[in-house]
Coordinates of C-alpha atoms and ligand atoms in Angstrom, one line a residue:
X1 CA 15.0 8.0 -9.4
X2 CA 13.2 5.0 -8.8
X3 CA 15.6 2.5 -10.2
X4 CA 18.0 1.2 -7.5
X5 CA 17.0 -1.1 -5.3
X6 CA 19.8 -3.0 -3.4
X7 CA 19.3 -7.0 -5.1
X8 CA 21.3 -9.5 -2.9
X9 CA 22.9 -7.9 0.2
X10 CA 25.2 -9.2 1.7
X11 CA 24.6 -12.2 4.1
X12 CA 26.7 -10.5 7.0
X13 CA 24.4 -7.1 6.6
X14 CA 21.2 -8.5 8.1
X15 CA 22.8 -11.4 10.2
X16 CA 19.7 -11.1 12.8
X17 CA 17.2 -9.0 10.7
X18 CA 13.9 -9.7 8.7
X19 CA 14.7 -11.9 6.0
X20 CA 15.3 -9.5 3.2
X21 CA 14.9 -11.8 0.4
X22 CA 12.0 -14.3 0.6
X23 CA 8.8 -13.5 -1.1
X24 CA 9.6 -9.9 -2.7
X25 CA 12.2 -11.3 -5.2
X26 CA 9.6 -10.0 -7.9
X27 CA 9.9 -6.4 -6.8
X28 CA 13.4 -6.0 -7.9
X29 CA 14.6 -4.8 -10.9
X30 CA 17.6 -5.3 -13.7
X31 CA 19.0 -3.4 -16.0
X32 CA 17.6 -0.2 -14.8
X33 CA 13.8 -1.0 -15.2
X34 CA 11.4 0.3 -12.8
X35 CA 10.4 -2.6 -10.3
X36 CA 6.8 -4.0 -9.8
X37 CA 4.4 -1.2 -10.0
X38 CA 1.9 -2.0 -7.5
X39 CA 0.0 1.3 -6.9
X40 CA -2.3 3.5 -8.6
X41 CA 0.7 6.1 -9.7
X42 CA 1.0 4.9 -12.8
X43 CA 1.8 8.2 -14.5
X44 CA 5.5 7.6 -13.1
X45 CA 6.0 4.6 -15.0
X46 CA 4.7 6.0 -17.9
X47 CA 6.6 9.5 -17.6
X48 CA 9.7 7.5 -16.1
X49 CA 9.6 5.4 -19.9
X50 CA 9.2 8.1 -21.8
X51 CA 11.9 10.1 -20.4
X52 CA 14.1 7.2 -21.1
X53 CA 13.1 6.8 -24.5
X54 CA 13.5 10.6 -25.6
X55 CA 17.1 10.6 -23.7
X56 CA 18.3 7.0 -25.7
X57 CA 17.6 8.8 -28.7
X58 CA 18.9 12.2 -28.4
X59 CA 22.2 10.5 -26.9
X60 CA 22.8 8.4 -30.2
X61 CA 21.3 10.7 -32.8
X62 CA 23.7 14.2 -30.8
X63 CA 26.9 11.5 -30.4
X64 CA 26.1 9.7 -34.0
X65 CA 26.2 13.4 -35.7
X66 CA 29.3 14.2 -33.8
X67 CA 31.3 11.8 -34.2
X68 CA 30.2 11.2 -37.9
X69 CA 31.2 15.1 -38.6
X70 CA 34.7 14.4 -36.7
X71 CA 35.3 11.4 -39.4
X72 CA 33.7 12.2 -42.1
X73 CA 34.9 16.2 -42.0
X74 CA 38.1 16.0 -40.4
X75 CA 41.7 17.9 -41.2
X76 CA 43.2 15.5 -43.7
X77 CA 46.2 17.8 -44.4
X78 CA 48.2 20.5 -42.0
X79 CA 47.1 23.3 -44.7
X80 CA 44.2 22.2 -45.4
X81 CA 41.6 25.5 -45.5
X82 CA 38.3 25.3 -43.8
X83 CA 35.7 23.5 -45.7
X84 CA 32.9 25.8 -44.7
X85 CA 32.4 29.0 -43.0
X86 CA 28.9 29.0 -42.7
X87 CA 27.9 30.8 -38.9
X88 CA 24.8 29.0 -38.7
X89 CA 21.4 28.1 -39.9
X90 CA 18.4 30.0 -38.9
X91 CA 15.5 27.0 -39.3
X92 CA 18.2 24.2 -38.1
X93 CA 18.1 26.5 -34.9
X94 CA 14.1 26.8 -34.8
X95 CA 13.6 22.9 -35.1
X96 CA 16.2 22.2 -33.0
X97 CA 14.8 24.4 -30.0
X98 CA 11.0 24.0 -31.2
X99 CA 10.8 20.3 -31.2
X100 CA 13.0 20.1 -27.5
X101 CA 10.3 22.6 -26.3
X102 CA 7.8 20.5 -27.4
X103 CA 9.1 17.5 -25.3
X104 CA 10.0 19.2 -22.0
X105 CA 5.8 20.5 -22.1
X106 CA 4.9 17.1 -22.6
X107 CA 6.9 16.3 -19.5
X108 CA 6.1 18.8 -17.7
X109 CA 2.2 18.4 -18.0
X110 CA 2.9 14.4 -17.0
X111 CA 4.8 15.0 -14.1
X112 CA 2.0 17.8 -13.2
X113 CA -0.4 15.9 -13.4
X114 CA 1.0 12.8 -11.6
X115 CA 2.3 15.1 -8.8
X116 CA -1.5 16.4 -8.4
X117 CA -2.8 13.2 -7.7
X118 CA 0.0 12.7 -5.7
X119 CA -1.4 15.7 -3.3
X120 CA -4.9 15.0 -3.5
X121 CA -5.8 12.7 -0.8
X122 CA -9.3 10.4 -1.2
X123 CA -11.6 11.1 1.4
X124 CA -12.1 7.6 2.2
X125 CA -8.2 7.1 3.4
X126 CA -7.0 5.3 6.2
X127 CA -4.8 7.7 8.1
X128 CA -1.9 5.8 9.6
X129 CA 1.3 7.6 11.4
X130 CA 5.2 6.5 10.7
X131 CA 7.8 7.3 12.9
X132 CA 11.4 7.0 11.9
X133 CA 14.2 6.9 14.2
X134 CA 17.8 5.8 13.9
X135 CA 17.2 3.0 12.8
X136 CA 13.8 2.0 12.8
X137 CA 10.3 2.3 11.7
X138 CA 7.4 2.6 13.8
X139 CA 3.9 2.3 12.7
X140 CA 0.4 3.5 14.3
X141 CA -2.9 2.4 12.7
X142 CA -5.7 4.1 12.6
X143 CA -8.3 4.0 15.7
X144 CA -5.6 1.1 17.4
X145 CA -3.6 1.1 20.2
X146 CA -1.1 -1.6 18.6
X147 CA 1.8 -0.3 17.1
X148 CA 3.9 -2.6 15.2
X149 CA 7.8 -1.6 13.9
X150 CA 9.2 -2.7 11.0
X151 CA 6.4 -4.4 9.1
X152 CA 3.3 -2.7 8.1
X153 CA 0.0 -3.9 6.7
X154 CA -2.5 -2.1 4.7
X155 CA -5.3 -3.4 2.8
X156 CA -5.7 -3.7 -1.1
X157 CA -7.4 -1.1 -2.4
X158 CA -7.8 0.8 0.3
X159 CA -6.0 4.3 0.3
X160 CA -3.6 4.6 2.9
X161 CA -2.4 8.3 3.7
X162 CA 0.9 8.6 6.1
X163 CA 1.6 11.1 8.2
X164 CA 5.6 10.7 8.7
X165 CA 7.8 12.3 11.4
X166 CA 10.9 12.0 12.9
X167 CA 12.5 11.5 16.3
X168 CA 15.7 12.5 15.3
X169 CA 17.6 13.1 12.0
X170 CA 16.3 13.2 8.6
X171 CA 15.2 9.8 7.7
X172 CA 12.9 9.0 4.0
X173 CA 9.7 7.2 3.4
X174 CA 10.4 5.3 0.4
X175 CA 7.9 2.8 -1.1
X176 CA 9.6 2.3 -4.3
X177 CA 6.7 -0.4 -5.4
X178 CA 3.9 2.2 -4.9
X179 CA 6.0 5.2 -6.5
X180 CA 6.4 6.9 -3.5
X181 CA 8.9 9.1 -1.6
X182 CA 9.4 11.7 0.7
X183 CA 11.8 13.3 3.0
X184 CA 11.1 13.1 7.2
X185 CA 12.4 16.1 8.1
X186 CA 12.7 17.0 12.3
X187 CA 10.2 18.8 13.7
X188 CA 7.7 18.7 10.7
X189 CA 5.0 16.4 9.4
X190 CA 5.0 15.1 6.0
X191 CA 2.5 13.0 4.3
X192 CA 2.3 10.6 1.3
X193 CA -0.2 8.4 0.1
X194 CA -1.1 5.5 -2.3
X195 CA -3.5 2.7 -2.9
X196 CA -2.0 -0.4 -3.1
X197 CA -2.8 -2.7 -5.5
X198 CA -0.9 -6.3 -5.5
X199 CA -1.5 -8.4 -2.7
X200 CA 2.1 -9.1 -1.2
X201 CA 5.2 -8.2 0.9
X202 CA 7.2 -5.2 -0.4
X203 CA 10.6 -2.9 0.8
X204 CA 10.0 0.1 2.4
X205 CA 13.2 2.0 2.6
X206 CA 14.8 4.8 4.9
X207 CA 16.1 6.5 1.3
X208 CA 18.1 9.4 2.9
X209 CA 21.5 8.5 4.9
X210 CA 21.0 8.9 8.3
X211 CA 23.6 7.3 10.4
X212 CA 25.7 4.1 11.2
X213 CA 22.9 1.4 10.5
X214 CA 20.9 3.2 7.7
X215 CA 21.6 0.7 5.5
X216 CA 19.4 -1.6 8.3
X217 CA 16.4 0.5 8.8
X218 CA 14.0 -0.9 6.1
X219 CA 10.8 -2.6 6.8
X220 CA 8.3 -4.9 4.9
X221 CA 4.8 -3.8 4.2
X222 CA 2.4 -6.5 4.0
X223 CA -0.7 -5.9 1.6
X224 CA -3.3 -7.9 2.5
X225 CA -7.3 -8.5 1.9
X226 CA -10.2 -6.5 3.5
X227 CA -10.4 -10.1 5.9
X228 CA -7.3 -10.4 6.8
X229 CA -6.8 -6.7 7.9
X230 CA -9.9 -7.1 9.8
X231 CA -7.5 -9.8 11.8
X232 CA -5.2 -7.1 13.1
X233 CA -2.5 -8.8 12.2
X234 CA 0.0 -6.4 13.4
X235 CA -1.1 -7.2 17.1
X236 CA 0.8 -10.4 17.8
X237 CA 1.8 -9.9 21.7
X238 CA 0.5 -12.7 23.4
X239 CA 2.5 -12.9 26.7
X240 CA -0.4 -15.8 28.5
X241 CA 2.3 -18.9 28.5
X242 CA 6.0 -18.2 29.2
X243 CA 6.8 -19.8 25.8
X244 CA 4.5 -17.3 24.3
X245 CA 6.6 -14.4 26.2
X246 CA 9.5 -15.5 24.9
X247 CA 8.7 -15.2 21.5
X248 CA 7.0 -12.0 21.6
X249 CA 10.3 -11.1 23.2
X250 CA 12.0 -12.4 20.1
X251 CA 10.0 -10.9 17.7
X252 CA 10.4 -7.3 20.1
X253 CA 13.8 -7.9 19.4
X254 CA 13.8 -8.8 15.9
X255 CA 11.6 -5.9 14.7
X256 CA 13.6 -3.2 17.3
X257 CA 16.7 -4.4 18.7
X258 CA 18.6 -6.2 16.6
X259 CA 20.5 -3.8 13.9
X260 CA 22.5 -2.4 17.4
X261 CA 22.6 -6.0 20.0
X262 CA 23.5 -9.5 18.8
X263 CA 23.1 -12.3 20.8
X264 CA 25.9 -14.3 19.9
X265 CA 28.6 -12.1 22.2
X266 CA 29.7 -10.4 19.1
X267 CA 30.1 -6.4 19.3
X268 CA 27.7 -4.2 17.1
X269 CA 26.8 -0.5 17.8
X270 CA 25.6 -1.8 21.4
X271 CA 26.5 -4.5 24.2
X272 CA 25.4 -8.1 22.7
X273 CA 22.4 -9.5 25.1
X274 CA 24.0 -13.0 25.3
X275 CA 25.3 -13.0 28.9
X276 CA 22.9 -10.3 30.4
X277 CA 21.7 -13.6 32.2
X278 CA 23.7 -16.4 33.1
X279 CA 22.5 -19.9 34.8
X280 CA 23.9 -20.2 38.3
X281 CA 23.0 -24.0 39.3
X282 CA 19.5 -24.4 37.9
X283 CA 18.5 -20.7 38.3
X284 CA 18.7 -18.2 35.8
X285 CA 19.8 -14.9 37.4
X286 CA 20.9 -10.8 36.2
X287 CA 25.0 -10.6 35.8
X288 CA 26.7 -8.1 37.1
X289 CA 27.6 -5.7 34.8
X290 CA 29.9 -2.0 34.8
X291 CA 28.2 1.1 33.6
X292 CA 29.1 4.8 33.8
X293 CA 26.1 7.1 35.6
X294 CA 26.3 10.1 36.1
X295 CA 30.3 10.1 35.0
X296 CA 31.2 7.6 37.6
X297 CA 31.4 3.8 37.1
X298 CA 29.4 1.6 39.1
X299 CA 28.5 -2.2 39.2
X300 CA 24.7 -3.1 38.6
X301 CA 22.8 -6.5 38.7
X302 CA 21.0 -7.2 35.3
X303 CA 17.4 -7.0 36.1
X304 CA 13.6 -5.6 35.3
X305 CA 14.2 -1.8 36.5
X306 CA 18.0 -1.7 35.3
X307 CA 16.7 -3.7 31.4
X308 CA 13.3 -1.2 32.0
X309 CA 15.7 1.9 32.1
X310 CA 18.1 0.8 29.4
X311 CA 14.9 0.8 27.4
X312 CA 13.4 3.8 28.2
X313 CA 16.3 6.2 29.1
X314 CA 19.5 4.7 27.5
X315 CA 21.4 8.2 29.0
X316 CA 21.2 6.9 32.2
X317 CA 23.4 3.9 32.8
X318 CA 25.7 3.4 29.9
X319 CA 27.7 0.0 29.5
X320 CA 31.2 0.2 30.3
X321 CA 32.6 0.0 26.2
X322 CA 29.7 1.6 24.7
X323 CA 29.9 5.3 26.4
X324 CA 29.8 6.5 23.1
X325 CA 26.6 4.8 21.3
X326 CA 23.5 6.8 21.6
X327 CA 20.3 4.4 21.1
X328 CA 16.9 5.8 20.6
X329 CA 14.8 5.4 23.8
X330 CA 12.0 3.2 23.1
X331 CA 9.4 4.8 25.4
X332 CA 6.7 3.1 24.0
X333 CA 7.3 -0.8 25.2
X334 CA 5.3 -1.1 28.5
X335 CA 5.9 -3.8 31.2
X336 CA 4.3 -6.4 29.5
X337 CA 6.3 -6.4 26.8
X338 CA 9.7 -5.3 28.4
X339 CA 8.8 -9.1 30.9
X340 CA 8.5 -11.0 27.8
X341 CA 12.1 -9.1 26.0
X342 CA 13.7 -10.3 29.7
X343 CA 12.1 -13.6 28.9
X344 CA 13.8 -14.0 25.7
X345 CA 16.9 -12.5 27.1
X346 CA 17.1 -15.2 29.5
X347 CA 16.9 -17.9 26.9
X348 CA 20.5 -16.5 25.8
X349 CA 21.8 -16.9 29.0
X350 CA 24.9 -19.3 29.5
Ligands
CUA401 CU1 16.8 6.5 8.4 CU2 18.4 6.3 6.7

């Protein structure tokens, strides 16, 4: 249930991505453990450990009877007659159904429980939104117009409830630190919620297979202090000097762009962004690239309208090589922040 958690990927999986590693090495687990438990849902570590326990046991105690009767009873001789022919054993059967009964109750009143307070939302919540689409997450905070994708912050101690939908296909909202998990069906809302309750970064996983790059759309939630919440710190768009544009353009593409565009030339699910510029004397100007509109090909300079359009209506102009990728429009990046993408993009120019 909670137990897997993906430990060293492989370097070539995240060549561009957030470092998947560094500072969250605590939050995995071995040997099928539970990871970190950094929530208030402690019930599922408890429950999770019992139902372990009870299965280790009946395992050995069912296979140790079993195979001690094959030994220890077995045909020594082709005529030998039947040792026994008792049918069966009237309280043998009542302990061995009572006691089982006993256990599953137990269980059963755990996992009730837990899944109560799993429903029942605090009053005092913060009410954020997360929007999944192939293959990234999008987060809204409460009472702010800054969104921020693929890292999250929420404060310690502070209930967070989040209201999940999907653009597309069904995604999951998987917080395996906080014990929490739940389908993002199209065209409904959903909503989990925790309190967080170690100060740290930790995985949040897409935990339902939803395409080519699933295995690329996780994020890192930041928990933080009351103080450093109060900073915003998902708001980091500064676009006032050009190097500043550049790397809020970086860190655009980081958090959106790059599980479907290198920028080294090489071919993922989408056309690479290195050569979208190129220098021409000591100029850097749009090349001229082929796409397919409207089912003919035509040639278009690389500029503001053609990158704004790419952005916000993919459908339109498709590169020549790529008719077949479908990328999620991302309708929310205004001008600003589509200038200081171009910006970065023309730091890859050659
Ligand atoms: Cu989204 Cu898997």
């Amino acid at each position: 249930m909670f137990t897997t958690l993906i430990q060293d990927p492989p370097a070539a999986a995240t060549p561009q991505g957030p470092d998947y590693a560094t500072g969250i090495a605590t939050e995995t687990d071995k040997w099928g453990q539970l990871t970190k438990l950094a929530s208030t849902f402690d019930d599922v570590d408890g429950l999770f450990y019992f139902t372990y326990v009870v299965c280790i046991f009946f395992f050995v105690l069912i296979t140790g009877a079993l195979l001690y009767s094959v030994v220890r009873y077995r045909r020594k001789t082709y005529d030998q007659p039947a040792a026994s022919n008792v049918t069966h054993n009237t309280p043998l059967e009542v302990i061995w159904t009572v006691i089982p009964l006993l256990i599953v109750m137990v269980m059963f009143a755990w996992g009730f429980k837990g899944s109560l307070d799993m429903t029942y939302v605090p009053s005092d919540a913060r009410q954020y939104k997360a929007t999944a689409s192939q293959w990234n997450w999008l987060f809204h905070y409460p009472n702010d117009p800054a969104k921020s994708r693929n890292e999250l912050w929420v404060e310690i101690g502070k209930p967070a409830e989040f209201l999940l939908e999907s653009t597309d296909v069904l995604h999951a909202f998987f917080l395996p630190s906080q014990r929490v998990k739940r389908d993002i069906v199209p065209g409904r809302y959903q909503s989990v919620w925790f309190t967080p309750t170690e100060l740290g970064e930790f995985h949040l996983f897409c935990a339902e297979y939803c395409g080519l790059d699933h295995s690329k759309m996780y994020a890192k939630m930041h928990v933080v202090t009351a103080e450093e919440y109060a900073d915003r710190p998902w708001d980091t768009f500064d676009d006032s000097t050009p190097e500043a544009a550049i790397k809020s353009g970086e860190s655009i593409y980081q958090s959106a762009c790059y599980s479907c565009h290198s920028v080294d030339g090489s071919k993922l699910t989408g056309p690479s962004w290195k050569g979208l510029f190129e220098k021409s004397g000591d100029q850097i100007v749009g090349a001229k690239r082929e796409v397919i509109a409207g089912g003919a090909t035509q040639t278009v300079t690389v500029d503001f309208d053609y990158i704004k359009e790419s952005i916000h209506d993919p459908e339109a102009k498709k590169a020549v090589g790529y008719e077949n990728a479908n990328m999620t429009p991302f309708k929310d990046l205004n001008d600003r922040q589509i200038k200081a993408v171009i910006a970065y993009m023309k730091t890859l120019a050659q």
